[in-house]
Each structure stands twice: as C-alpha cells, then as structure tokens.
C-alpha cells in the first residue's frame, strides 16, 4: 500500500493564506494549510462533501498572484474541531500552464503555515449568488485605475 506522499502528484508546500470558497450556493472563508500544483489542504467552518466542486478565490496578497481556481473536495480530514472548523483535501481542476506558474509563485511568496492557524474573518463573500453581496475583492476587481491590469477589466464568464 502506498503512503500519502507517494500518491501525491506534486510536492506540497506548507504555506498559508486566506481564501473564499464558493460552492455555487454559499461562500465560506477558509485558510490554506498547504499547497501544491495539484491541490491544497484547507480549513473552513463550512461543511463540504466528497465530490463538491468549489471556486477558490484567494484574498489579500495571494489574490494579487492568483484570482480564481476550481477544485474538487477529494478528502475530508478527521473530525471537525471544537469550533466547527474542518479540513479538506482539494484537487485542482482544469489548471492552465499560467495557473500552474501562479501556483508556484504563491508557494514562494506566501508565509509558512504557523502552528496556530488564523481564524476566519468577515466579510464572507465571493462572486454574488442568489442576491448575496459579492466579496470585496470581486467588487473591486474591475476598476479604472491606471494600475488595473487589462485582464481585470474583462467581464466574468460563467
């Protein structure tokens, strides 16, 4: 029987940053615990099932490197913590070479995962669904400032 590290398709890096998970119905704040070209281990207060497909939107500094990645929940790790936080193994879907390069930059740029993870913080959000409020990063993505990249001015394709 192979070990967990032998089954992985890419090496994992213990880096942490915040992101928003959008499952098409609701949004949840999450914290990345480790990351690779093929997937991530994240912790969130929201419950997901195996096979759920999520849109991951990094926020803060990480959001300047990578904008939106789709991932499938492939593993539920252990039992929920006392505060309701749960860890999930995610496998990225449909990554382009450009996304893979951005993932590698994230691994180099983000801080190492601390012993105690930061908790979730408001505002919860993401791309607006069912009349909800968009995450602040989504609301401010399309801008007219000289520093706004050309790709950020294109409308979303869903």
mmCIF file of C-alpha atoms in Angstrom:
data_model
loop_
_atom_site.group_PDB
_atom_site.id
_atom_site.type_symbol
_atom_site.label_atom_id
_atom_site.label_comp_id
_atom_site.label_asym_id
_atom_site.label_seq_id
_atom_site.Cartn_x
_atom_site.Cartn_y
_atom_site.Cartn_z
ATOM 1 C CA UNK A 1 0.000 0.000 0.000
ATOM 2 C CA UNK A 2 1.403 3.426 -0.937
ATOM 3 C CA UNK A 3 1.875 6.231 1.539
ATOM 4 C CA UNK A 4 0.104 9.573 1.245
ATOM 5 C CA UNK A 5 3.240 11.292 -0.098
ATOM 6 C CA UNK A 6 3.700 8.585 -2.772
ATOM 7 C CA UNK A 7 0.161 9.149 -4.079
ATOM 8 C CA UNK A 8 0.619 12.898 -4.496
ATOM 9 C CA UNK A 9 1.231 14.186 -7.975
ATOM 10 C CA UNK A 10 3.195 17.257 -6.838
ATOM 11 C CA UNK A 11 5.231 18.257 -3.780
ATOM 12 C CA UNK A 12 3.334 20.166 -1.064
ATOM 13 C CA UNK A 13 4.490 23.439 0.443
ATOM 14 C CA UNK A 14 3.462 24.462 3.954
ATOM 15 C CA UNK A 15 2.233 27.948 3.143
ATOM 16 C CA UNK A 16 -0.813 29.759 4.429
ATOM 17 C CA UNK A 17 -3.146 32.465 3.178
ATOM 18 C CA UNK A 18 -6.843 33.246 3.275
ATOM 19 C CA UNK A 19 -9.312 32.481 0.538
ATOM 20 C CA UNK A 20 -13.029 32.404 -0.134
ATOM 21 C CA UNK A 21 -14.702 29.118 -1.149
ATOM 22 C CA UNK A 22 -17.742 29.404 -3.415
ATOM 23 C CA UNK A 23 -19.756 26.193 -3.824
ATOM 24 C CA UNK A 24 -22.390 27.818 -6.051
ATOM 25 C CA UNK A 25 -24.825 28.260 -3.164
ATOM 26 C CA UNK A 26 -22.862 29.888 -0.355
ATOM 27 C CA UNK A 27 -19.466 31.376 0.396
ATOM 28 C CA UNK A 28 -17.111 30.496 3.201
ATOM 29 C CA UNK A 29 -13.835 31.908 4.386
ATOM 30 C CA UNK A 30 -11.020 29.383 4.521
ATOM 31 C CA UNK A 31 -7.328 29.192 5.333
ATOM 32 C CA UNK A 32 -4.859 27.265 3.190
ATOM 33 C CA UNK A 33 -2.645 24.932 5.235
ATOM 34 C CA UNK A 34 -0.549 23.583 2.390
ATOM 35 C CA UNK A 35 -0.494 23.919 -1.374
ATOM 36 C CA UNK A 36 0.877 22.217 -4.469
ATOM 37 C CA UNK A 37 0.420 22.413 -8.231
ATOM 38 C CA UNK A 38 -2.305 19.795 -7.992
ATOM 39 C CA UNK A 39 -4.226 20.580 -4.813
ATOM 40 C CA UNK A 40 -4.458 22.081 -1.357
ATOM 41 C CA UNK A 41 -5.353 21.329 2.224
ATOM 42 C CA UNK A 42 -7.745 23.974 3.551
ATOM 43 C CA UNK A 43 -9.572 24.617 6.801
ATOM 44 C CA UNK A 44 -13.013 26.229 6.914
ATOM 45 C CA UNK A 45 -16.111 26.459 9.110
ATOM 46 C CA UNK A 46 -18.337 25.347 6.206
ATOM 47 C CA UNK A 47 -19.226 21.675 5.646
ATOM 48 C CA UNK A 48 -18.473 20.106 2.277
ATOM 49 C CA UNK A 49 -18.977 16.597 0.947
ATOM 50 C CA UNK A 50 -16.692 14.473 -1.192
ATOM 51 C CA UNK A 51 -17.144 15.482 -4.812
ATOM 52 C CA UNK A 52 -18.232 19.077 -4.109
ATOM 53 C CA UNK A 53 -16.706 21.455 -6.640
ATOM 54 C CA UNK A 54 -15.544 24.793 -5.261
ATOM 55 C CA UNK A 55 -14.357 28.017 -6.798
ATOM 56 C CA UNK A 56 -11.434 29.260 -4.698
ATOM 57 C CA UNK A 57 -10.750 32.986 -4.604
ATOM 58 C CA UNK A 58 -7.535 33.929 -2.758
ATOM 59 C CA UNK A 59 -7.708 37.236 -0.891
ATOM 60 C CA UNK A 60 -5.077 39.657 0.344
ATOM 61 C CA UNK A 61 -1.602 39.387 -1.147
ATOM 62 C CA UNK A 62 -2.379 35.908 -2.516
ATOM 63 C CA UNK A 63 -5.237 37.385 -4.550
ATOM 64 C CA UNK A 64 -2.794 39.582 -6.419
ATOM 65 C CA UNK A 65 -0.966 36.476 -7.654
ATOM 66 C CA UNK A 66 -3.872 34.138 -8.431
ATOM 67 C CA UNK A 67 -7.515 35.009 -8.915
ATOM 68 C CA UNK A 68 -9.842 32.035 -9.268
ATOM 69 C CA UNK A 69 -9.225 28.275 -9.231
ATOM 70 C CA UNK A 70 -11.713 25.398 -9.365
ATOM 71 C CA UNK A 71 -11.157 22.431 -7.063
ATOM 72 C CA UNK A 72 -12.944 19.248 -6.047
ATOM 73 C CA UNK A 73 -13.191 18.000 -2.472
ATOM 74 C CA UNK A 74 -11.394 14.648 -2.540
ATOM 75 C CA UNK A 75 -10.787 14.091 1.171
ATOM 76 C CA UNK A 76 -12.371 15.077 4.475
ATOM 77 C CA UNK A 77 -9.622 15.126 7.094
ATOM 78 C CA UNK A 78 -10.538 13.955 10.583
ATOM 79 C CA UNK A 79 -13.413 15.226 12.672
ATOM 80 C CA UNK A 80 -14.439 18.890 12.996
ATOM 81 C CA UNK A 81 -12.621 20.896 15.675
ATOM 82 C CA UNK A 82 -14.479 22.141 18.747
ATOM 83 C CA UNK A 83 -15.115 25.443 16.945
ATOM 84 C CA UNK A 84 -16.625 23.608 13.942
ATOM 85 C CA UNK A 85 -13.611 24.020 11.653
ATOM 86 C CA UNK A 86 -12.986 21.140 9.268
ATOM 87 C CA UNK A 87 -10.050 20.334 6.994
ATOM 88 C CA UNK A 88 -10.492 19.269 3.379
ATOM 89 C CA UNK A 89 -8.148 17.910 0.754
ATOM 90 C CA UNK A 90 -8.854 19.588 -2.581
ATOM 91 C CA UNK A 91 -7.726 18.616 -6.079
ATOM 92 C CA UNK A 92 -7.461 21.432 -8.599
ATOM 93 C CA UNK A 93 -9.356 21.092 -11.865
ATOM 94 C CA UNK A 94 -8.527 22.429 -15.308
ATOM 95 C CA UNK A 95 -5.359 24.317 -14.412
ATOM 96 C CA UNK A 96 -3.746 26.099 -17.328
ATOM 97 C CA UNK A 97 0.046 26.440 -17.540
ATOM 98 C CA UNK A 98 -0.439 30.078 -16.496
ATOM 99 C CA UNK A 99 -2.333 28.991 -13.343
ATOM 100 C CA UNK A 100 0.363 26.452 -12.511
ATOM 101 C CA UNK A 101 3.019 29.178 -12.763
ATOM 102 C CA UNK A 102 0.893 31.375 -10.468
ATOM 103 C CA UNK A 103 0.568 28.461 -8.002
ATOM 104 C CA UNK A 104 4.333 28.145 -7.885
ATOM 105 C CA UNK A 105 4.682 31.886 -7.274
ATOM 106 C CA UNK A 106 2.158 31.550 -4.431
ATOM 107 C CA UNK A 107 4.241 28.769 -2.871
ATOM 108 C CA UNK A 108 7.293 31.044 -2.958
ATOM 109 C CA UNK A 109 5.546 34.223 -1.806
ATOM 110 C CA UNK A 110 3.216 33.122 0.992
ATOM 111 C CA UNK A 111 4.320 32.775 4.630
ATOM 112 C CA UNK A 112 4.966 29.374 6.153
ATOM 113 C CA UNK A 113 1.983 27.795 7.909
ATOM 114 C CA UNK A 114 2.104 28.713 11.623
ATOM 115 C CA UNK A 115 1.466 26.282 14.472
ATOM 116 C CA UNK A 116 -1.865 28.013 15.159
ATOM 117 C CA UNK A 117 -3.866 28.967 12.078
ATOM 118 C CA UNK A 118 -5.548 32.357 11.797
ATOM 119 C CA UNK A 119 -9.324 32.225 12.111
ATOM 120 C CA UNK A 120 -11.915 33.324 9.582
ATOM 121 C CA UNK A 121 -12.689 36.979 9.339
ATOM 122 C CA UNK A 122 -15.504 38.981 7.773
ATOM 123 C CA UNK A 123 -16.553 39.795 5.180
ATOM 124 C CA UNK A 124 -17.631 36.402 3.902
ATOM 125 C CA UNK A 125 -18.360 36.503 0.213
ATOM 126 C CA UNK A 126 -17.321 35.691 -3.292
ATOM 127 C CA UNK A 127 -18.973 36.109 -6.665
ATOM 128 C CA UNK A 128 -22.576 37.104 -5.909
ATOM 129 C CA UNK A 129 -25.065 34.223 -5.923
ATOM 130 C CA UNK A 130 -28.784 34.318 -5.252
ATOM 131 C CA UNK A 131 -28.787 38.014 -4.395
ATOM 132 C CA UNK A 132 -25.919 37.846 -1.881
ATOM 133 C CA UNK A 133 -23.257 40.518 -1.589
ATOM 134 C CA UNK A 134 -20.039 39.950 -3.533
ATOM 135 C CA UNK A 135 -16.757 39.627 -1.698
ATOM 136 C CA UNK A 136 -14.915 42.968 -1.582
ATOM 137 C CA UNK A 137 -12.160 41.578 -3.842
ATOM 138 C CA UNK A 138 -14.724 40.724 -6.523
ATOM 139 C CA UNK A 139 -16.473 44.092 -6.218
ATOM 140 C CA UNK A 140 -13.214 45.958 -6.709
ATOM 141 C CA UNK A 141 -11.740 43.714 -9.400
ATOM 142 C CA UNK A 142 -12.983 45.769 -12.334
ATOM 143 C CA UNK A 143 -11.534 49.224 -11.943
ATOM 144 C CA UNK A 144 -10.486 52.169 -13.982
ATOM 145 C CA UNK A 145 -7.232 52.999 -12.264
ATOM 146 C CA UNK A 146 -4.022 53.109 -14.311
ATOM 147 C CA UNK A 147 -2.670 50.183 -12.278
ATOM 148 C CA UNK A 148 -5.659 47.901 -13.021
ATOM 149 C CA UNK A 149 -4.372 45.127 -15.303
ATOM 150 C CA UNK A 150 -6.083 44.780 -18.658
ATOM 151 C CA UNK A 151 -7.309 41.230 -17.841
ATOM 152 C CA UNK A 152 -9.141 42.556 -14.755
ATOM 153 C CA UNK A 153 -11.327 44.806 -16.894
ATOM 154 C CA UNK A 154 -12.869 41.899 -18.805
ATOM 155 C CA UNK A 155 -16.337 40.788 -17.665
ATOM 156 C CA UNK A 156 -16.705 37.496 -15.832
ATOM 157 C CA UNK A 157 -17.528 34.465 -17.959
ATOM 158 C CA UNK A 158 -19.707 31.972 -16.101
#
